[in-house]
PDB file of C-alpha atoms in Angstrom:
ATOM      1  CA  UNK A   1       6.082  17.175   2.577  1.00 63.00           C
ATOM      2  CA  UNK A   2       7.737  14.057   3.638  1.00 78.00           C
ATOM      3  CA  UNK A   3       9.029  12.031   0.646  1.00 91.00           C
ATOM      4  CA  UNK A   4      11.233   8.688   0.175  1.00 95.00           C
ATOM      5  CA  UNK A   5      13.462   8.323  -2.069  1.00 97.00           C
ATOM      6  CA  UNK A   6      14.439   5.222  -4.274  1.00 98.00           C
ATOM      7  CA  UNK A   7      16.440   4.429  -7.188  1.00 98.00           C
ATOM      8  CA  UNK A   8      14.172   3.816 -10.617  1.00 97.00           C
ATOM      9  CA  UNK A   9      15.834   0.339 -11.455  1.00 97.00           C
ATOM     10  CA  UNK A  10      17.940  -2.342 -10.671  1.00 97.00           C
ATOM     11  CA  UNK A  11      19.168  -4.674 -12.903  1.00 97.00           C
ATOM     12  CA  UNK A  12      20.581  -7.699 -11.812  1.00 97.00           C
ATOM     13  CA  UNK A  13      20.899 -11.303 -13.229  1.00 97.00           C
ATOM     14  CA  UNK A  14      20.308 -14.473 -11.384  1.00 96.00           C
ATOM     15  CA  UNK A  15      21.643 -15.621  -8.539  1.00 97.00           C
ATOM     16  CA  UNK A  16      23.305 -11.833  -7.780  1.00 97.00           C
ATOM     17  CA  UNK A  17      22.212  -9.740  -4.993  1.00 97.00           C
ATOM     18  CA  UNK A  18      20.148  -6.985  -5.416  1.00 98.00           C
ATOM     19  CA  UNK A  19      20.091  -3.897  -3.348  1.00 98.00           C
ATOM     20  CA  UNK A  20      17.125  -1.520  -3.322  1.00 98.00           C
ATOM     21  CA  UNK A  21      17.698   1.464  -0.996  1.00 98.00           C
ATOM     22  CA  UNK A  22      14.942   4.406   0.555  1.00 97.00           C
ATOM     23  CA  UNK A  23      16.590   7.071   1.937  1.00 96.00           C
ATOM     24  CA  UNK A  24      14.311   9.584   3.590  1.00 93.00           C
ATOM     25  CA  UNK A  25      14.563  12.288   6.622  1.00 89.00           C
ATOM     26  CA  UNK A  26      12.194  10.546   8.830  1.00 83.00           C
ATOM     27  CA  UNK A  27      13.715   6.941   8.471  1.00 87.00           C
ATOM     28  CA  UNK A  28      15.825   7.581  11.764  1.00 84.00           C
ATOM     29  CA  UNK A  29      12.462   7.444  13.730  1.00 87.00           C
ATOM     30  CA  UNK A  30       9.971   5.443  11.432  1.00 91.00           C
ATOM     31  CA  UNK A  31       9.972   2.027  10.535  1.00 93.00           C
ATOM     32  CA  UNK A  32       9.527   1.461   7.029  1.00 95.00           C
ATOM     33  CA  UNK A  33       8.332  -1.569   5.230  1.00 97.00           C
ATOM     34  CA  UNK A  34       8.231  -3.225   1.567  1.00 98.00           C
ATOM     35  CA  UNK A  35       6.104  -4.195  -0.662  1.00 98.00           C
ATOM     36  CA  UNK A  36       6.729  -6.570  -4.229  1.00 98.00           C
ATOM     37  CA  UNK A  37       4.341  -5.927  -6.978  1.00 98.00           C
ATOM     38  CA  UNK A  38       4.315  -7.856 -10.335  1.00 98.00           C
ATOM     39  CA  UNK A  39       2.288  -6.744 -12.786  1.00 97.00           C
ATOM     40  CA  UNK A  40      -1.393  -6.787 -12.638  1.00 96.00           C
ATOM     41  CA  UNK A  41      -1.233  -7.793  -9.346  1.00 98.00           C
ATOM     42  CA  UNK A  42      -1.632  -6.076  -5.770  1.00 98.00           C
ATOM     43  CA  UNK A  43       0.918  -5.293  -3.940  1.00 98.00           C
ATOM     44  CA  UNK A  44       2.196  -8.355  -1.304  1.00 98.00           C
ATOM     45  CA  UNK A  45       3.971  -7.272   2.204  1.00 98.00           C
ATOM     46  CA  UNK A  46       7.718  -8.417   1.805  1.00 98.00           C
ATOM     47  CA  UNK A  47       9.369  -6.917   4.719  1.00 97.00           C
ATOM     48  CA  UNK A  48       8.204  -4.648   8.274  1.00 95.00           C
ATOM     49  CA  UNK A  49       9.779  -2.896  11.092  1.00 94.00           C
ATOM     50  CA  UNK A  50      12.673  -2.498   8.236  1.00 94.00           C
ATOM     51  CA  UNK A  51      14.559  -5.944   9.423  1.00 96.00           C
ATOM     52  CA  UNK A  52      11.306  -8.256   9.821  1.00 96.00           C
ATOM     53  CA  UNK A  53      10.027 -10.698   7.168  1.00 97.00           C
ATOM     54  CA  UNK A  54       6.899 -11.869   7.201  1.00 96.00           C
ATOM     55  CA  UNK A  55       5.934 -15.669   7.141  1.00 96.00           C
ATOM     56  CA  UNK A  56       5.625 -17.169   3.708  1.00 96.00           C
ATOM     57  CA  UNK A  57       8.486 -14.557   2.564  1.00 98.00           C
ATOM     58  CA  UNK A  58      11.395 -16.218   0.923  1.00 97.00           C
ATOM     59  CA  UNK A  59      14.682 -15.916   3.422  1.00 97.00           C
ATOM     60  CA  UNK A  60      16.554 -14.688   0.374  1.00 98.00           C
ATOM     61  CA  UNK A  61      14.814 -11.078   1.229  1.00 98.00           C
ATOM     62  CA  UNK A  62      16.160  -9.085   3.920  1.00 98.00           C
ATOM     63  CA  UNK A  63      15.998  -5.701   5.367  1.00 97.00           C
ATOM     64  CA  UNK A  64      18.741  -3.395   7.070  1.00 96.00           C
ATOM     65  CA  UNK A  65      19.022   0.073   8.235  1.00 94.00           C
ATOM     66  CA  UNK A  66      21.424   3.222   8.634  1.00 93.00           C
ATOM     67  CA  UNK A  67      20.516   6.728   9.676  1.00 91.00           C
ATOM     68  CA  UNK A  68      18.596   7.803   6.933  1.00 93.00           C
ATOM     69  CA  UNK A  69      18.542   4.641   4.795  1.00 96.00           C
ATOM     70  CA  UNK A  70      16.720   1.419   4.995  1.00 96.00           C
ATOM     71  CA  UNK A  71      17.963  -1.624   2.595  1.00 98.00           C
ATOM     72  CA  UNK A  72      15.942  -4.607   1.281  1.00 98.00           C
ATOM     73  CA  UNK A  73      18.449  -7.097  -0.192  1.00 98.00           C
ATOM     74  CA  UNK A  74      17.571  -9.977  -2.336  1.00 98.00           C
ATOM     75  CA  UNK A  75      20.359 -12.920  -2.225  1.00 97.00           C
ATOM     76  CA  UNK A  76      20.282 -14.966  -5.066  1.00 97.00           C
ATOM     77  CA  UNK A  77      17.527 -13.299  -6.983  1.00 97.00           C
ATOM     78  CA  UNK A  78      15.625 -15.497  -9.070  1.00 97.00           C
ATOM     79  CA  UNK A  79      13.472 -14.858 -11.963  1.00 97.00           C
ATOM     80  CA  UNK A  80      10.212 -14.629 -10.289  1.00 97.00           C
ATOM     81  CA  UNK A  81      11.765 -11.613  -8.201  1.00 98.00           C
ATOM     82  CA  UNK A  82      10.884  -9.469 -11.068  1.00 98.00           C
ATOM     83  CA  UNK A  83       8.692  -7.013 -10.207  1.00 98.00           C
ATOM     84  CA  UNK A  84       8.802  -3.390  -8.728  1.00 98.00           C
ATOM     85  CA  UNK A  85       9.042  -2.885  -5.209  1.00 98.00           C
ATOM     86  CA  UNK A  86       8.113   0.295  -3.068  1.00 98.00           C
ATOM     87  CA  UNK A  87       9.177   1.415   0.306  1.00 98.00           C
ATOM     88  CA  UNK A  88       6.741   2.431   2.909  1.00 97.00           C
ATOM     89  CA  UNK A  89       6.800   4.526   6.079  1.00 95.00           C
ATOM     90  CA  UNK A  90       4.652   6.725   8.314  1.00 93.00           C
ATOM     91  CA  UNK A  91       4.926  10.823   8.945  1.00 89.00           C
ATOM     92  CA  UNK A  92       6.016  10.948  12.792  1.00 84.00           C
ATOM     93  CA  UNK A  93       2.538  10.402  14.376  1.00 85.00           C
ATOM     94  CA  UNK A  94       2.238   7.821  12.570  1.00 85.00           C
ATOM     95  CA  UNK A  95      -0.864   7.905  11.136  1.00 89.00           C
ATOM     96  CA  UNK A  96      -0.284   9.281   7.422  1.00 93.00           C
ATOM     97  CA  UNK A  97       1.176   6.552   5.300  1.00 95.00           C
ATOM     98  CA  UNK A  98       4.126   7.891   2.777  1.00 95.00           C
ATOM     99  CA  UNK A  99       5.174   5.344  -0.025  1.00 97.00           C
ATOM    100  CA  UNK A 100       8.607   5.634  -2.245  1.00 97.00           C
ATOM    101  CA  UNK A 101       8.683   6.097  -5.878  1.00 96.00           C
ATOM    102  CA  UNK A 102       8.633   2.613  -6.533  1.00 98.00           C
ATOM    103  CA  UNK A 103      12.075   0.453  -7.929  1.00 98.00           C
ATOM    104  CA  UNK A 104      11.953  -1.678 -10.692  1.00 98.00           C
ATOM    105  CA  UNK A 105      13.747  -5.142 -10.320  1.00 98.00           C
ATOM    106  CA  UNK A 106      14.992  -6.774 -13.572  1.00 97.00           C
ATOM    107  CA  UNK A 107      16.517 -10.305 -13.562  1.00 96.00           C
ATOM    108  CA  UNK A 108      18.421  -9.885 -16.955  1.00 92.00           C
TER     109      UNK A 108
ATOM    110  CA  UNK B   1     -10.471 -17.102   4.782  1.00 94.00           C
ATOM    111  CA  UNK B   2      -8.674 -13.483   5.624  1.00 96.00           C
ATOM    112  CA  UNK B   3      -9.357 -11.725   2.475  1.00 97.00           C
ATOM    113  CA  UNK B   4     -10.530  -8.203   1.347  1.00 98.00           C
ATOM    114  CA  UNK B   5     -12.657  -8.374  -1.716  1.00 98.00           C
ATOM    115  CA  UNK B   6     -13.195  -5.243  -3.740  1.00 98.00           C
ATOM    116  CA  UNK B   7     -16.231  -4.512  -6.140  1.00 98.00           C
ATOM    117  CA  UNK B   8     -15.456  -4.929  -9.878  1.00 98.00           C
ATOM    118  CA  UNK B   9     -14.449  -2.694 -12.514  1.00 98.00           C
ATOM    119  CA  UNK B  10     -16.073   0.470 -13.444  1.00 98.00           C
ATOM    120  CA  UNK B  11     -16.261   2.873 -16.948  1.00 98.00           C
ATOM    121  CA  UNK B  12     -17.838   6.185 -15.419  1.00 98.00           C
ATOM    122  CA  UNK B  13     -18.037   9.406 -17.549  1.00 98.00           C
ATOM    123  CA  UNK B  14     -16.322  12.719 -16.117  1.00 98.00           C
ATOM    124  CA  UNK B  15     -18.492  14.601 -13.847  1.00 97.00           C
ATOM    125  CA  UNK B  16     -20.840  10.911 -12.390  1.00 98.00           C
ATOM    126  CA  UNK B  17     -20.749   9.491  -8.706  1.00 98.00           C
ATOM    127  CA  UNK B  18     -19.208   6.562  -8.020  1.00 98.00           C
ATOM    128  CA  UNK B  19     -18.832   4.014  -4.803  1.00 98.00           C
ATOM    129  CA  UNK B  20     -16.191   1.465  -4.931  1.00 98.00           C
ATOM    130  CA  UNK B  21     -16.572  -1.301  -1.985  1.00 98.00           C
ATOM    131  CA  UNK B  22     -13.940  -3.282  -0.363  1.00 98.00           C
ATOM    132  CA  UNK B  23     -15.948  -6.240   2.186  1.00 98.00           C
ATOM    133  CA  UNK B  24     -13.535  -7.823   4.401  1.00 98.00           C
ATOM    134  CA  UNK B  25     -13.512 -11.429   5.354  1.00 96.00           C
ATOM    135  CA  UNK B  26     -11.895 -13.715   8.098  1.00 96.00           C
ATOM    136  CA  UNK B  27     -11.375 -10.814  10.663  1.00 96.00           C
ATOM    137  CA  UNK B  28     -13.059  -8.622  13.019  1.00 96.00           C
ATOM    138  CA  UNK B  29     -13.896  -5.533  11.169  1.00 96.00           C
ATOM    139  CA  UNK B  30     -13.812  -3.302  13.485  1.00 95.00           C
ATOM    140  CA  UNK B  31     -10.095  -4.356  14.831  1.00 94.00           C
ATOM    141  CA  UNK B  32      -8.230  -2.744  11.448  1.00 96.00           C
ATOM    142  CA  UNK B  33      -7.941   0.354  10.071  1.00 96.00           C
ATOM    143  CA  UNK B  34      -8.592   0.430   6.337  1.00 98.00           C
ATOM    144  CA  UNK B  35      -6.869   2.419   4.295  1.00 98.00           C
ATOM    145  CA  UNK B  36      -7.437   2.642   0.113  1.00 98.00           C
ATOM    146  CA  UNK B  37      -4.311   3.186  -2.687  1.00 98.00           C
ATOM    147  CA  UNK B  38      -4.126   4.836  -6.172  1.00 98.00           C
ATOM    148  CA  UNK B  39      -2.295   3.644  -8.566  1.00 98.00           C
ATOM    149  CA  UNK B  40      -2.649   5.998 -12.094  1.00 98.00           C
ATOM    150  CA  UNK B  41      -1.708   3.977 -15.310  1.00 97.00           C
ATOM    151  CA  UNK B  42       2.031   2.974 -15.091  1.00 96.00           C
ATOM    152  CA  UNK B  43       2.436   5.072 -11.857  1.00 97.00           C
ATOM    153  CA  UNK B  44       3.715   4.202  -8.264  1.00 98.00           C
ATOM    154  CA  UNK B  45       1.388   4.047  -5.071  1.00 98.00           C
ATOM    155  CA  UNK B  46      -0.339   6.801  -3.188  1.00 98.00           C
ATOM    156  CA  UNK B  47      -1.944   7.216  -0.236  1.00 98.00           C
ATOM    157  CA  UNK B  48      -5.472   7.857  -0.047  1.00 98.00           C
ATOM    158  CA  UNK B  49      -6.698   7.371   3.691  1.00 97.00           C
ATOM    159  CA  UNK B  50      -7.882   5.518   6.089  1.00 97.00           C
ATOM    160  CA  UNK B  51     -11.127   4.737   8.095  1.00 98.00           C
ATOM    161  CA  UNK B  52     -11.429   2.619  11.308  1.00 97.00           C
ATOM    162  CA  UNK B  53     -14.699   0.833  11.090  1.00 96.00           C
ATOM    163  CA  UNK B  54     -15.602   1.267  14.786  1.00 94.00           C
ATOM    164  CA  UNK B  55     -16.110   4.538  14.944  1.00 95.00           C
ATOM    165  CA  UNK B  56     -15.829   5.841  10.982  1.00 96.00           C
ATOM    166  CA  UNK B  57     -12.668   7.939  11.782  1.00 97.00           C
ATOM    167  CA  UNK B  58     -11.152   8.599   9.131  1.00 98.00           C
ATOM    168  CA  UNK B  59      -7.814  10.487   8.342  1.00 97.00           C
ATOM    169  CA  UNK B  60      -7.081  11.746   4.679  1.00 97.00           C
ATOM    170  CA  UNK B  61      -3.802  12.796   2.889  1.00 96.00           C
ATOM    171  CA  UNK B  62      -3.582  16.612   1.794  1.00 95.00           C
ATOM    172  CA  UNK B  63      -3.365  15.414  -1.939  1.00 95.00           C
ATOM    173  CA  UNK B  64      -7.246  13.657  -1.434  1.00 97.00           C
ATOM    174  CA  UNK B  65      -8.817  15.403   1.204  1.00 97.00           C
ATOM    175  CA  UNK B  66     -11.942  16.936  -0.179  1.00 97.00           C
ATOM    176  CA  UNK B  67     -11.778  15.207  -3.195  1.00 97.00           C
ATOM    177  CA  UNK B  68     -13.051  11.526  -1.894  1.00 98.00           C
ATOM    178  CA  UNK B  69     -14.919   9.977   0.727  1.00 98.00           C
ATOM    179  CA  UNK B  70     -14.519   7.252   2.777  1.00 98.00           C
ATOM    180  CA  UNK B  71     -17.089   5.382   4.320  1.00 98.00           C
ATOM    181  CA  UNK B  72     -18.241   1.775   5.932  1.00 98.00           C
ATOM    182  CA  UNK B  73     -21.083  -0.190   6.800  1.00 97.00           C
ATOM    183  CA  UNK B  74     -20.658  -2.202   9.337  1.00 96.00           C
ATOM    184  CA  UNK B  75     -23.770  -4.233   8.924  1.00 96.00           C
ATOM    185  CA  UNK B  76     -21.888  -6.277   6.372  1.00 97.00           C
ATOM    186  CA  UNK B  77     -18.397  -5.416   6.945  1.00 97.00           C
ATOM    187  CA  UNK B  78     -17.858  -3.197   3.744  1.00 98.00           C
ATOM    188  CA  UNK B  79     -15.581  -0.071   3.415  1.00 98.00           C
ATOM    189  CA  UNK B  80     -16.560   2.275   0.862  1.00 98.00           C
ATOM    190  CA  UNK B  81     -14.469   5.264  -1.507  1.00 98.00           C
ATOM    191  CA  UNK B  82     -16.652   7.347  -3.022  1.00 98.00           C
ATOM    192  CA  UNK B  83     -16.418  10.264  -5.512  1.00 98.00           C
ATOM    193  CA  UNK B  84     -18.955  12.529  -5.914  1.00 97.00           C
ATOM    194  CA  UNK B  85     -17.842  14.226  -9.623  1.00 97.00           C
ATOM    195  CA  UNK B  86     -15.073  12.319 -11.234  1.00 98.00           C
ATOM    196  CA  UNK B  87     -12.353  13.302 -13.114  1.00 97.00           C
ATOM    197  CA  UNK B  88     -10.273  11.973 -16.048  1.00 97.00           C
ATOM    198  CA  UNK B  89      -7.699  12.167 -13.945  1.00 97.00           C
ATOM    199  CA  UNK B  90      -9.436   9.529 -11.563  1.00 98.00           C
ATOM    200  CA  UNK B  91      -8.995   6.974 -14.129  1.00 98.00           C
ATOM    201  CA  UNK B  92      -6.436   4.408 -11.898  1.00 98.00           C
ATOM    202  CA  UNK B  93      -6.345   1.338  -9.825  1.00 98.00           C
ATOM    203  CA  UNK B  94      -7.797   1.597  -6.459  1.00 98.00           C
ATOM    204  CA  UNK B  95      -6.645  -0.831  -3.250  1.00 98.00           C
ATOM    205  CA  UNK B  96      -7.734  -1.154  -0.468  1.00 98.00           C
ATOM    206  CA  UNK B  97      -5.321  -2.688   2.610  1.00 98.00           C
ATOM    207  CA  UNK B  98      -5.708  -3.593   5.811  1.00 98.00           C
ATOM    208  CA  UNK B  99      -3.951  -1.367   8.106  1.00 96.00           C
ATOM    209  CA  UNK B 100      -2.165  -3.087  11.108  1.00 94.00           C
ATOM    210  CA  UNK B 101       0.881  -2.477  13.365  1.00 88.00           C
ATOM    211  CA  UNK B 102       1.674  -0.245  16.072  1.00 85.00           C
ATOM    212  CA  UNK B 103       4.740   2.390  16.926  1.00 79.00           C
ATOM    213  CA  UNK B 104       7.189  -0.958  18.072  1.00 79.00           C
ATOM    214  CA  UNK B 105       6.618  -2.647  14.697  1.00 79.00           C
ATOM    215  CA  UNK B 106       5.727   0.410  12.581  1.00 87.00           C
ATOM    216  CA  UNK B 107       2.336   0.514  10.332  1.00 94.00           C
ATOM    217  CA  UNK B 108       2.170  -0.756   7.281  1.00 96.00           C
ATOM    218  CA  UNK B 109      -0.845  -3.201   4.965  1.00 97.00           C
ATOM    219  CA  UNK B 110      -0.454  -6.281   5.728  1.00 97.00           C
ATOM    220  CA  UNK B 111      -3.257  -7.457   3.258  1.00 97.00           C
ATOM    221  CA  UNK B 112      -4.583  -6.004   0.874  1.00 98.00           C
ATOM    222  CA  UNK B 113      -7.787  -6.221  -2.078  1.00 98.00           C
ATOM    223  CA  UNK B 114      -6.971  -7.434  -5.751  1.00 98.00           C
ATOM    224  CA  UNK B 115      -7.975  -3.548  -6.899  1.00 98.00           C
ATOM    225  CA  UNK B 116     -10.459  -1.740  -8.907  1.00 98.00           C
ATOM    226  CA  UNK B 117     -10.059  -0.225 -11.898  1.00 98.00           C
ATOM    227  CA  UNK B 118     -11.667   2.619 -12.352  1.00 98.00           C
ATOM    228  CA  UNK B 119     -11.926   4.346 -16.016  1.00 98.00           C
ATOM    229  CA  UNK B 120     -13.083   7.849 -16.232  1.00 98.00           C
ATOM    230  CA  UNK B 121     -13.883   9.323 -19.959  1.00 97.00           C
ATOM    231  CA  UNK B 122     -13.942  13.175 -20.761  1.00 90.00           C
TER     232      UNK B 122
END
């Protein structure tokens, strides 16, 4: 089965740059996107089409991509950044969703 | 306003039916797919399905085909996940999202439903 892989946790404290990767097989012909979820909440579309941010996104989030990996960097993280964050990408016909393990963001 | 709204919590015993809603809001129904989310207790995200409301298509992942059913009424612009003998093991956080996207932009939710918790008891 198709899986993506991301690190557990990041730790990071303000005003660094945090790097969250997803490495997975497909990523060379899928898009993948991000989502941020603090707890208790639902999850809230932070990045598509790996580079794209959507409007009302902070600009300190951005995407990037190599082969295999995609990249969501957070520039000057601040403390309401904390949350997890999970990857997201589709099997090649697009139509079955696949989501990462899920990375937890601490701002120490 | 573009929302989904999802039905409220639920404390089912193992074995009972249940229907969890999600009524959409601020959109054309039957433009979206609409595809529903577990989260267990401390747990990532999984994939459910997904159901387009115009013709009640729906697509399910390996791990939750034959174990749930999606549904929708289009009457009022609801999509349903139904179970029809739970499981402890059902006991989670269910979301629903609005599918959109296309193969230039990729697929992903763009919105999604503040969840349900569901609690299952042995």
């Amino acid at each position: 089965s198709y899986e993506l892989t991301q690190p557990p946790s990041v730790s990071v404290t303000p005003g660094q740059t945090a790097r969250i990767t997803c490495s997975g097989d497909g990523l060379e012909k899928q898009y993948v996107c991000w989502y941020q979820q603090k707890p208790g909440q639902a999850p809230v579309l932070v990045m598509y089409k790996d580079i794209e941010r959507p409007s009302g996104i902070p600009e300190r989030f951005s995407g990037s991509s190599s082969g295999t990996t995609v990249t969501l960097t957070i520039s000057g993280v601040q403390p309401e950044d904390e949350a997890d964050y999970y990857c997201q990408s589709t099997d090649s016909s697009g139509t079955f969703f696949v989501f990462g393990s899920g990375t937890q963001v601490t701002v120490l | 306003e573009v929302q989904l709204v999802q039905s409220g919590a639920e404390v089912k015993k193992a074995g009972e039916t249940l229907k969890v809603s999600c009524q959409v809001s601020g959109f054309d129904f039957t433009d979206y797919w609409i595809g529903w989310v577990r989260q267990m207790p401390g747990k990532g995200l999984e994939w459910m399905g997904i159901i387009y409301p115009g013709d009640s298509d729906a697509k399910y992942s390996p791990s939750f085909q034959g174990q749930v059913t999606l549904s929708v009424d289009k009457s009022i612009n609801t999509a349903y996940l139904q179970w029809s003998s739970l499981k402890a093991s059902d006991t989670a956080v269910y979301y629903c999202g609005r599918r959109t996207g296309d193969e230039r932009r990729g697929r992903y939710f763009d919105l999604w439903g503040r969840g349900t918790l569901v609690i299952v008891s042995s």
